[in-house]
Amino acid sequence: AQSVAQPEDQVNVAEGNPLTVKCTYSVSGNPYLFWYVQYPNRGLQFLLKYITGDNLVKGSYGFEAEFNKSQTSFHLKKPSALVSDSALYFCAVRDINNYGQNFVFGPGTRLSVLP
Amino acid sequence: KAGVTQTPRYLIKTRGQQVTLSCSPISGHRSVSWYQQTPGQGLQFLFEYFSETQRNKGNFPGRFSGRQFSNSRSEMNVSTLELGDSALYLCASRPTETNTGELFFGEGSRLTVL
């Protein structure tokens, strides 16, 4: 079975500092990995994905994520945080080899960027 | 291209009533999924439809049902509402069920059960 863990419920960072939101996953095969962001009372917005290829993936709004197969991790990063990045972030995984599988989402990490 | 549209955005019901939520996917997308989001349980998968057929179903009671029409629009229904059904219900679409791409989400329908 697939699963996703986001070990931190809350991450606080000062504006201008680098940020990291952690994600680890478990799938039986090879993973498709995704990051989404959710602002209050809104749906989820896609940030970036890893399907194959380069382990460093660049996405929207200056975010990037690094796929680490040995550590089964897919941490979200940004070199310089903005107050407007404050939101709820979700990591999701899907098994490449099982098209019938739905996406599994982590519990979410609330990011607060302090001015 | 218009995004995923969900209606209504907000609704209030009382226990025992039933509710129907609607989702129009992005044009050309044939797969529609539904998720329930609550503060305590996070995002939980309800079901996925493709070409009017339910492909996957999450671990929810039979009070939760859905369907998809020939134009790919989808509805979900919750009967005999309980207080615990209060949640944000999110619909998401993608081009096909085997597509490797991401899900595109709507803004959600926030259901409050009193």
Coordinates of N, CA and C in Angstrom, one line a residue:
Chain A
A1 N 0.8 -1.2 0.0 CA 0.0 0.0 0.0 C 0.9 1.2 0.0
Q2 N 0.3 2.3 -0.6 CA 1.1 3.5 -0.7 C 0.8 4.3 0.6
S3 N 1.8 5.1 1.0 CA 1.6 6.0 2.1 C 2.6 7.2 2.0
V4 N 2.2 8.3 2.6 CA 3.0 9.5 2.6 C 3.0 10.1 4.0
A5 N 4.2 10.5 4.4 CA 4.4 11.1 5.8 C 4.9 12.5 5.6
Q6 N 4.4 13.4 6.3 CA 4.9 14.7 6.4 C 5.2 14.9 7.9
P7 N 6.4 14.8 8.4 CA 6.7 14.7 9.8 C 6.4 15.9 10.6
E8 N 6.3 17.1 9.9 CA 6.1 18.3 10.7 C 4.7 18.9 10.4
D9 N 3.9 19.1 11.5 CA 2.6 19.7 11.3 C 2.7 21.2 10.9
Q10 N 3.8 21.8 11.4 CA 3.9 23.3 11.3 C 5.4 23.6 11.0
V11 N 5.7 24.5 10.1 CA 7.0 25.0 9.9 C 7.0 26.5 9.9
N12 N 7.8 27.1 10.7 CA 7.9 28.5 10.8 C 9.3 29.0 10.3
V13 N 9.2 30.0 9.4 CA 10.5 30.5 8.9 C 10.4 32.0 8.7
A14 N 11.5 32.7 8.8 CA 11.5 34.1 8.6 C 11.5 34.5 7.2
E15 N 10.9 35.5 6.8 CA 10.9 36.0 5.4 C 12.3 36.2 4.9
G16 N 12.6 35.7 3.7 CA 14.0 35.8 3.2 C 14.9 34.7 3.5
N17 N 14.5 33.9 4.5 CA 15.3 32.7 4.8 C 14.8 31.5 3.9
P18 N 15.7 30.5 3.7 CA 15.3 29.3 3.0 C 14.3 28.5 3.8
L19 N 13.5 27.8 3.0 CA 12.5 26.9 3.7 C 12.6 25.5 3.2
T20 N 12.2 24.6 4.0 CA 12.1 23.1 3.6 C 10.9 22.6 4.3
V21 N 10.1 21.9 3.5 CA 9.0 21.1 4.0 C 9.2 19.7 3.6
K22 N 9.2 18.8 4.6 CA 9.7 17.4 4.4 C 8.5 16.5 4.0
C23 N 8.9 15.5 3.2 CA 8.0 14.5 2.8 C 8.7 13.2 2.6
T24 N 8.2 12.1 3.2 CA 8.7 10.8 2.9 C 7.6 9.9 2.4
Y25 N 7.9 8.9 1.6 CA 6.8 8.1 1.0 C 7.1 6.6 1.0
S26 N 6.1 5.9 0.8 CA 6.3 4.4 0.7 C 5.3 3.9 -0.5
V27 N 6.0 3.3 -1.5 CA 5.2 2.6 -2.5 C 5.9 1.3 -2.8
S28 N 5.1 0.4 -3.4 CA 5.7 -0.9 -3.7 C 6.5 -0.9 -5.0
G29 N 6.2 0.0 -5.9 CA 7.0 0.2 -7.1 C 7.7 1.5 -7.2
N30 N 7.8 2.1 -8.3 CA 8.4 3.4 -8.5 C 7.3 4.5 -8.4
P31 N 7.7 5.6 -7.7 CA 6.7 6.6 -7.4 C 6.6 7.7 -8.4
Y32 N 5.4 8.2 -8.6 CA 5.2 9.6 -9.1 C 4.9 10.4 -7.8
L33 N 5.6 11.6 -7.7 CA 5.5 12.4 -6.5 C 5.1 13.8 -6.9
F34 N 4.3 14.4 -6.0 CA 3.7 15.7 -6.3 C 3.7 16.5 -5.0
W35 N 3.7 17.9 -5.2 CA 3.5 18.8 -4.2 C 2.4 19.7 -4.6
Y36 N 1.5 20.0 -3.6 CA 0.4 20.9 -3.8 C 0.4 21.9 -2.7
V37 N -0.2 23.1 -2.9 CA -0.4 24.1 -1.9 C -1.9 24.5 -1.8
Q38 N -2.3 24.8 -0.6 CA -3.7 25.1 -0.4 C -3.8 26.4 0.4
Y39 N -4.4 27.4 -0.1 CA -4.7 28.6 0.6 C -6.1 28.5 1.3
P40 N -6.3 29.3 2.3 CA -7.6 29.2 3.1 C -8.8 29.2 2.2
N41 N -9.7 28.2 2.4 CA -11.0 28.1 1.7 C -10.8 28.0 0.2
R42 N -9.7 27.4 -0.2 CA -9.5 27.2 -1.7 C -9.2 25.7 -1.9
G43 N -9.2 25.4 -3.2 CA -8.8 24.0 -3.6 C -7.2 23.9 -3.5
L44 N -6.8 22.7 -3.9 CA -5.3 22.5 -4.0 C -4.8 23.0 -5.3
Q45 N -3.6 23.6 -5.2 CA -2.9 24.1 -6.4 C -1.7 23.3 -6.6
F46 N -1.4 22.8 -7.8 CA -0.3 22.0 -8.2 C 1.0 22.9 -8.2
L47 N 2.0 22.4 -7.5 CA 3.3 23.1 -7.5 C 4.4 22.5 -8.4
L48 N 4.5 21.2 -8.3 CA 5.6 20.5 -9.0 C 5.4 19.0 -8.9
K49 N 6.1 18.2 -9.8 CA 6.0 16.8 -9.8 C 7.3 16.2 -10.2
Y50 N 7.5 14.9 -9.7 CA 8.6 14.1 -10.1 C 8.0 12.9 -10.8
I51 N 8.4 12.6 -12.0 CA 8.0 11.4 -12.7 C 9.2 10.6 -13.0
T52 N 10.2 11.2 -13.6 CA 11.5 10.4 -13.9 C 12.5 11.5 -14.2
G53 N 13.8 11.1 -14.3 CA 14.8 12.0 -14.8 C 15.6 12.7 -13.6
D54 N 15.9 13.9 -13.8 CA 16.6 14.7 -12.9 C 16.0 14.7 -11.5
N55 N 16.8 14.4 -10.5 CA 16.3 14.3 -9.1 C 15.8 15.7 -8.6
L56 N 16.3 16.8 -9.1 CA 15.9 18.1 -8.7 C 14.8 18.6 -9.6
V57 N 13.7 18.9 -9.1 CA 12.6 19.3 -9.9 C 12.2 20.8 -9.5
K58 N 12.1 21.6 -10.6 CA 11.7 23.0 -10.3 C 10.2 23.2 -10.7
G59 N 9.5 24.0 -9.8 CA 8.1 24.2 -10.0 C 7.7 25.6 -10.0
S60 N 6.4 25.8 -9.7 CA 5.9 27.2 -9.7 C 6.3 28.0 -8.5
Y61 N 6.3 29.3 -8.6 CA 6.5 30.3 -7.5 C 7.9 30.1 -6.9
G62 N 8.9 29.6 -7.6 CA 10.3 29.5 -7.1 C 10.5 28.3 -6.3
F63 N 9.5 27.4 -6.2 CA 9.7 26.2 -5.4 C 10.4 25.1 -6.2
E64 N 11.2 24.3 -5.5 CA 11.8 23.1 -6.0 C 11.7 21.9 -5.1
A65 N 12.0 20.7 -5.5 CA 12.0 19.6 -4.7 C 13.0 18.6 -5.1
E66 N 13.6 17.9 -4.2 CA 14.6 16.9 -4.5 C 14.2 15.5 -4.2
F67 N 14.2 14.7 -5.2 CA 13.8 13.3 -5.1 C 15.0 12.5 -4.6
N68 N 14.9 11.8 -3.5 CA 16.0 10.9 -3.0 C 15.5 9.5 -2.8
K69 N 15.8 8.7 -3.8 CA 15.3 7.3 -3.8 C 15.7 6.5 -2.6
S70 N 17.0 6.6 -2.2 CA 17.5 5.8 -1.1 C 16.9 6.2 0.2
Q71 N 16.5 7.5 0.4 CA 15.9 7.9 1.6 C 14.3 8.0 1.5
T72 N 13.8 7.6 0.3 CA 12.4 7.7 0.0 C 11.8 9.0 0.4
S73 N 12.5 10.1 0.0 CA 12.1 11.4 0.4 C 11.9 12.3 -0.8
F74 N 11.1 13.3 -0.6 CA 10.8 14.3 -1.7 C 10.5 15.6 -1.0
H75 N 11.5 16.3 -0.5 CA 11.4 17.5 0.3 C 11.2 18.7 -0.6
L76 N 10.3 19.6 -0.2 CA 10.0 20.8 -0.9 C 10.9 21.9 -0.4
K77 N 11.5 22.7 -1.3 CA 12.4 23.7 -0.8 C 12.2 25.0 -1.6
K78 N 12.6 26.1 -1.0 CA 12.6 27.4 -1.6 C 13.7 28.2 -1.0
P79 N 14.6 28.9 -1.9 CA 15.8 29.5 -1.3 C 15.5 30.7 -0.5
S80 N 14.4 31.4 -0.8 CA 14.0 32.7 0.0 C 12.5 32.8 0.2
A81 N 12.1 32.6 1.4 CA 10.6 32.5 1.6 C 10.0 33.9 1.6
L82 N 8.7 33.9 1.2 CA 7.9 35.1 1.1 C 6.7 35.0 2.1
V83 N 6.3 36.1 2.7 CA 5.1 36.0 3.6 C 3.9 35.3 2.8
S84 N 3.8 35.6 1.5 CA 2.7 35.1 0.7 C 2.8 33.5 0.5
D85 N 3.9 32.9 0.9 CA 4.1 31.5 0.8 C 3.4 30.8 2.0
S86 N 2.9 31.5 2.9 CA 2.2 31.0 4.1 C 0.9 30.3 3.6
A87 N 0.9 29.0 3.9 CA -0.2 28.1 3.4 C -0.1 26.7 3.9
L88 N -1.0 25.9 3.5 CA -0.9 24.4 3.8 C -0.3 23.7 2.6
Y89 N 0.7 22.9 2.8 CA 1.3 22.1 1.8 C 1.1 20.6 1.9
F90 N 0.8 20.0 0.8 CA 0.5 18.6 0.7 C 1.5 17.9 -0.2
C91 N 2.1 16.8 0.2 CA 2.8 15.9 -0.6 C 1.9 14.8 -1.0
A92 N 2.1 14.3 -2.2 CA 1.2 13.2 -2.7 C 2.1 12.2 -3.5
V93 N 1.6 10.9 -3.5 CA 2.4 9.9 -4.2 C 1.4 9.0 -5.0
R94 N 1.9 8.5 -6.1 CA 1.1 7.5 -6.9 C 2.1 6.5 -7.4
D95 N 1.7 5.3 -7.4 CA 2.5 4.2 -7.9 C 2.6 4.1 -9.4
I96 N 3.8 4.2 -10.0 CA 3.9 4.2 -11.4 C 3.3 2.9 -12.0
N97 N 3.5 1.8 -11.3 CA 3.2 0.5 -11.9 C 1.8 0.1 -11.7
N98 N 1.0 1.0 -11.1 CA -0.4 0.6 -10.8 C -1.3 1.7 -11.2
Y99 N -1.7 1.7 -12.4 CA -2.5 2.8 -12.9 C -3.8 2.9 -12.2
G100 N -4.2 1.8 -11.6 CA -5.5 1.8 -11.0 C -5.5 2.5 -9.6
Q101 N -4.3 2.8 -9.1 CA -4.2 3.4 -7.8 C -4.5 4.8 -7.8
N102 N -5.2 5.3 -6.8 CA -5.4 6.7 -6.7 C -4.2 7.4 -6.1
F103 N -4.3 8.7 -6.1 CA -3.3 9.5 -5.4 C -3.5 9.4 -3.9
V104 N -2.4 9.3 -3.2 CA -2.4 9.3 -1.7 C -1.7 10.6 -1.2
F105 N -2.4 11.3 -0.4 CA -1.9 12.6 0.1 C -1.4 12.4 1.6
G106 N -0.3 13.2 1.9 CA 0.1 13.3 3.2 C -0.8 14.2 4.0
P107 N -0.6 14.3 5.3 CA -1.5 15.0 6.2 C -1.4 16.5 6.1
G108 N -0.4 17.0 5.4 CA -0.2 18.4 5.2 C 0.7 19.0 6.3
T109 N 1.4 20.1 5.8 CA 2.3 20.9 6.7 C 1.9 22.3 6.6
R110 N 1.6 23.0 7.7 CA 1.3 24.4 7.6 C 2.6 25.2 7.7
L111 N 2.8 26.0 6.7 CA 4.0 26.8 6.6 C 3.6 28.3 7.0
S112 N 4.3 28.8 7.9 CA 4.1 30.2 8.3 C 5.4 31.0 8.1
V113 N 5.3 32.0 7.2 CA 6.5 32.8 7.0 C 6.3 34.1 7.7
L114 N 7.2 34.4 8.6 CA 7.0 35.6 9.5 C 7.8 36.8 8.9
P115 N 7.1 37.9 8.9 CA 7.8 39.1 8.3 C 8.9 39.6 9.2
Chain B
K1 N -8.4 28.1 -20.9 CA -9.3 26.9 -20.6 C -9.8 27.0 -19.2
A2 N -11.1 26.8 -19.0 CA -11.7 26.9 -17.7 C -11.2 25.8 -16.8
G3 N -11.1 26.1 -15.5 CA -10.7 25.1 -14.6 C -11.8 24.2 -14.1
V4 N -11.6 23.4 -13.1 CA -12.6 22.6 -12.5 C -13.6 23.4 -11.7
T5 N -14.8 23.2 -12.0 CA -15.9 24.0 -11.4 C -16.7 23.2 -10.5
Q6 N -16.8 23.6 -9.2 CA -17.7 22.9 -8.3 C -18.8 23.8 -7.8
T7 N -20.0 23.2 -7.7 CA -21.2 23.9 -7.2 C -21.9 23.0 -6.2
P8 N -22.6 23.5 -5.2 CA -22.4 24.9 -4.7 C -21.1 25.1 -4.0
R9 N -20.6 26.3 -3.7 CA -19.4 26.5 -3.0 C -19.6 26.3 -1.5
Y10 N -20.8 26.7 -1.0 CA -21.1 26.5 0.4 C -22.5 26.1 0.6
L11 N -22.8 25.2 1.5 CA -24.1 24.8 1.8 C -24.2 24.3 3.3
I12 N -25.4 24.5 3.8 CA -25.7 24.1 5.2 C -26.9 23.1 5.1
K13 N -26.8 22.0 5.8 CA -27.8 21.0 5.9 C -28.0 20.6 7.3
T14 N -29.1 19.9 7.6 CA -29.3 19.3 8.9 C -29.2 17.8 8.9
R15 N -28.9 17.2 10.0 CA -28.8 15.8 10.1 C -30.0 15.1 9.5
G16 N -29.7 14.0 8.8 CA -30.7 13.2 8.2 C -31.1 13.6 6.7
Q17 N -30.7 14.8 6.4 CA -31.0 15.3 5.0 C -30.0 14.6 4.0
Q18 N -30.2 14.9 2.7 CA -29.2 14.4 1.8 C -28.7 15.6 0.9
V19 N -27.6 15.4 0.3 CA -27.0 16.5 -0.4 C -26.4 16.0 -1.7
T20 N -26.4 16.8 -2.8 CA -25.8 16.5 -4.0 C -24.8 17.6 -4.4
L21 N -23.6 17.2 -4.7 CA -22.6 18.2 -5.1 C -22.2 17.9 -6.6
S22 N -21.9 19.0 -7.3 CA -21.6 18.8 -8.7 C -20.2 19.3 -9.0
C23 N -19.7 18.7 -10.0 CA -18.3 19.0 -10.5 C -18.2 18.9 -12.0
S24 N -17.7 20.0 -12.6 CA -17.5 20.0 -14.1 C -16.0 20.0 -14.3
P25 N -15.4 19.0 -14.9 CA -14.0 18.9 -15.0 C -13.5 19.9 -16.1
I26 N -12.2 20.0 -16.2 CA -11.6 20.7 -17.3 C -12.0 20.1 -18.6
S27 N -12.2 20.9 -19.6 CA -12.7 20.4 -20.9 C -11.6 19.4 -21.5
G28 N -12.1 18.2 -21.8 CA -11.2 17.2 -22.4 C -10.7 16.2 -21.3
H29 N -10.9 16.5 -20.0 CA -10.5 15.6 -19.0 C -11.7 14.6 -18.8
R30 N -11.3 13.3 -18.7 CA -12.3 12.3 -18.6 C -12.3 11.6 -17.2
S31 N -11.3 11.9 -16.4 CA -11.3 11.2 -15.1 C -11.6 12.3 -14.0
V32 N -12.5 11.9 -13.1 CA -12.9 12.8 -12.0 C -12.8 12.1 -10.7
S33 N -12.1 12.7 -9.8 CA -12.0 12.1 -8.4 C -12.6 13.0 -7.4
W34 N -13.0 12.4 -6.3 CA -13.6 13.2 -5.2 C -12.8 12.9 -3.9
Y35 N -12.6 14.0 -3.2 CA -11.9 13.8 -1.9 C -12.7 14.6 -0.8
Q36 N -12.6 14.1 0.4 CA -13.1 14.7 1.6 C -12.0 15.3 2.4
Q37 N -12.1 16.5 2.8 CA -11.0 17.1 3.6 C -11.6 17.6 4.9
T38 N -11.1 17.1 6.0 CA -11.4 17.6 7.3 C -10.2 17.9 8.1
P39 N -10.3 18.7 9.1 CA -9.1 19.1 9.9 C -8.5 17.8 10.6
G40 N -9.3 16.9 11.0 CA -8.8 15.7 11.7 C -8.3 14.6 10.9
Q41 N -8.9 14.4 9.7 CA -8.6 13.3 8.9 C -7.8 13.7 7.6
G42 N -7.6 14.9 7.4 CA -6.9 15.4 6.2 C -7.7 15.1 4.9
L43 N -7.0 14.8 3.9 CA -7.6 14.5 2.6 C -7.8 13.0 2.4
Q44 N -9.1 12.6 2.3 CA -9.4 11.2 2.1 C -10.1 11.0 0.8
F45 N -9.6 10.0 0.1 CA -10.1 9.7 -1.2 C -11.5 9.0 -1.1
L46 N -12.4 9.6 -1.9 CA -13.8 9.0 -1.9 C -14.0 8.0 -3.1
F47 N -13.9 8.5 -4.3 CA -14.0 7.7 -5.5 C -13.4 8.4 -6.7
E48 N -13.2 7.6 -7.8 CA -12.7 8.1 -9.0 C -13.6 7.5 -10.1
Y49 N -14.0 8.4 -11.1 CA -14.8 7.9 -12.2 C -14.0 8.2 -13.5
F50 N -14.2 7.3 -14.4 CA -13.7 7.5 -15.8 C -14.7 6.9 -16.8
S51 N -15.0 7.7 -17.8 CA -16.0 7.2 -18.8 C -17.2 6.6 -18.1
E52 N -17.8 7.3 -17.2 CA -19.0 7.0 -16.5 C -18.9 5.7 -15.6
T53 N -17.7 5.2 -15.4 CA -17.6 4.0 -14.6 C -16.7 4.3 -13.4
Q54 N -17.1 3.8 -12.2 CA -16.3 4.0 -11.0 C -15.1 3.1 -11.1
R55 N -13.9 3.7 -11.0 CA -12.7 2.9 -11.1 C -12.1 2.6 -9.8
N56 N -12.2 3.5 -8.8 CA -11.7 3.3 -7.5 C -12.6 3.8 -6.5
K57 N -12.6 3.2 -5.3 CA -13.5 3.7 -4.2 C -12.7 3.7 -2.9
G58 N -12.8 4.7 -2.2 CA -12.2 4.8 -0.9 C -13.0 4.1 0.2
N59 N -12.6 4.2 1.4 CA -13.2 3.5 2.5 C -14.3 4.4 3.2
F60 N -15.4 4.6 2.5 CA -16.5 5.4 3.0 C -17.7 4.5 3.0
P61 N -18.7 4.8 3.9 CA -19.9 4.0 3.9 C -20.7 4.3 2.7
G62 N -21.7 3.4 2.5 CA -22.5 3.4 1.3 C -23.4 4.6 1.2
R63 N -23.5 5.4 2.2 CA -24.2 6.7 2.1 C -23.6 7.7 1.1
F64 N -22.3 7.4 0.9 CA -21.6 8.3 -0.1 C -21.6 7.6 -1.5
S65 N -22.1 8.3 -2.5 CA -22.2 7.7 -3.8 C -21.9 8.8 -4.8
G66 N -21.6 8.3 -6.0 CA -21.3 9.3 -7.1 C -21.7 8.7 -8.4
R67 N -21.6 9.6 -9.4 CA -21.8 9.1 -10.8 C -21.1 10.1 -11.7
Q68 N -21.0 9.6 -12.9 CA -20.4 10.5 -13.9 C -21.2 10.4 -15.2
F69 N -21.4 11.5 -15.8 CA -22.3 11.6 -17.0 C -21.4 11.5 -18.3
S70 N -22.1 11.4 -19.4 CA -21.4 11.2 -20.7 C -20.5 12.4 -21.0
N71 N -20.8 13.6 -20.5 CA -20.0 14.8 -20.8 C -18.9 14.9 -19.7
S72 N -18.7 13.9 -18.9 CA -17.6 13.8 -17.9 C -18.0 14.6 -16.6
R73 N -19.0 15.4 -16.6 CA -19.5 16.0 -15.4 C -19.8 14.9 -14.4
S74 N -19.5 15.3 -13.1 CA -19.8 14.3 -12.0 C -20.6 14.9 -10.9
E75 N -21.3 14.0 -10.2 CA -22.0 14.4 -9.0 C -21.7 13.4 -7.9
M76 N -21.7 13.9 -6.7 CA -21.6 13.0 -5.6 C -22.8 13.3 -4.6
N77 N -23.2 12.3 -4.0 CA -24.4 12.4 -3.2 C -24.1 11.8 -1.8
V78 N -24.5 12.5 -0.8 CA -24.4 11.9 0.6 C -25.8 11.9 1.2
S79 N -26.3 10.7 1.5 CA -27.6 10.6 2.1 C -27.5 10.5 3.6
T80 N -28.6 10.7 4.3 CA -28.7 10.6 5.7 C -27.5 11.3 6.4
L81 N -27.4 12.5 6.2 CA -26.2 13.3 6.7 C -26.0 13.2 8.2
E82 N -24.8 13.1 8.5 CA -24.3 13.0 9.9 C -23.5 14.3 10.2
L83 N -23.3 14.6 11.5 CA -22.5 15.8 11.8 C -21.1 15.6 11.3
G84 N -20.6 14.4 11.3 CA -19.2 14.2 10.9 C -19.0 14.3 9.4
D85 N -20.1 14.5 8.7 CA -19.9 14.7 7.2 C -19.6 16.1 6.9
S86 N -19.6 17.0 7.9 CA -19.2 18.4 7.6 C -17.7 18.4 7.2
A87 N -17.5 19.0 6.0 CA -16.1 18.9 5.4 C -16.1 19.8 4.2
L88 N -14.9 19.9 3.7 CA -14.7 20.5 2.3 C -14.6 19.3 1.4
Y89 N -15.4 19.3 0.4 CA -15.4 18.2 -0.6 C -14.8 18.7 -1.9
L90 N -13.7 18.1 -2.3 CA -12.9 18.5 -3.4 C -13.1 17.6 -4.6
C91 N -13.2 18.2 -5.7 CA -13.3 17.4 -7.0 C -12.0 17.7 -7.7
A92 N -11.4 16.7 -8.4 CA -10.2 16.9 -9.2 C -10.4 16.1 -10.5
S93 N -9.8 16.7 -11.5 CA -9.8 16.0 -12.8 C -8.5 15.8 -13.4
R94 N -8.3 14.9 -14.3 CA -7.1 14.7 -15.1 C -7.5 14.1 -16.5
P95 N -6.7 14.1 -17.5 CA -7.1 13.7 -18.8 C -7.6 12.3 -18.9
T96 N -6.9 11.3 -18.4 CA -7.3 9.9 -18.5 C -7.0 9.3 -17.2
E97 N -7.4 8.1 -17.0 CA -7.1 7.4 -15.7 C -5.7 6.9 -15.7
T98 N -5.0 6.7 -16.9 CA -3.6 6.2 -16.9 C -2.6 7.4 -17.0
N99 N -3.1 8.6 -17.1 CA -2.3 9.7 -17.3 C -1.3 9.9 -16.1
T100 N -0.1 10.2 -16.5 CA 1.0 10.4 -15.4 C 1.0 11.7 -14.8
G101 N 0.1 12.6 -15.2 CA 0.1 13.9 -14.8 C -0.6 14.2 -13.5
E102 N -0.6 15.4 -13.1 CA -1.2 15.8 -11.8 C -2.7 15.9 -11.9
L103 N -3.3 16.0 -10.7 CA -4.7 16.2 -10.6 C -4.9 17.7 -10.6
F104 N -6.0 18.2 -11.2 CA -6.4 19.6 -11.2 C -7.6 19.7 -10.3
F105 N -7.5 20.5 -9.2 CA -8.6 20.6 -8.2 C -9.5 21.8 -8.5
G106 N -10.7 21.6 -8.1 CA -11.7 22.7 -8.0 C -11.5 23.4 -6.6
E107 N -12.3 24.4 -6.4 CA -12.3 25.2 -5.2 C -13.0 24.5 -4.0
G108 N -13.7 23.5 -4.3 CA -14.4 22.8 -3.3 C -15.8 23.2 -2.9
S109 N -16.5 22.3 -2.3 CA -17.9 22.6 -1.8 C -17.8 22.4 -0.3
R110 N -18.0 23.5 0.5 CA -17.9 23.3 1.9 C -19.3 23.0 2.5
L111 N -19.4 21.8 3.0 CA -20.7 21.3 3.6 C -20.7 21.5 5.1
T112 N -21.7 22.1 5.7 CA -21.8 22.1 7.1 C -23.1 21.4 7.5
V113 N -23.0 20.4 8.4 CA -24.2 19.7 8.8 C -24.5 20.1 10.3
L114 N -25.7 20.6 10.5 CA -26.1 21.0 11.8 C -27.1 20.0 12.5

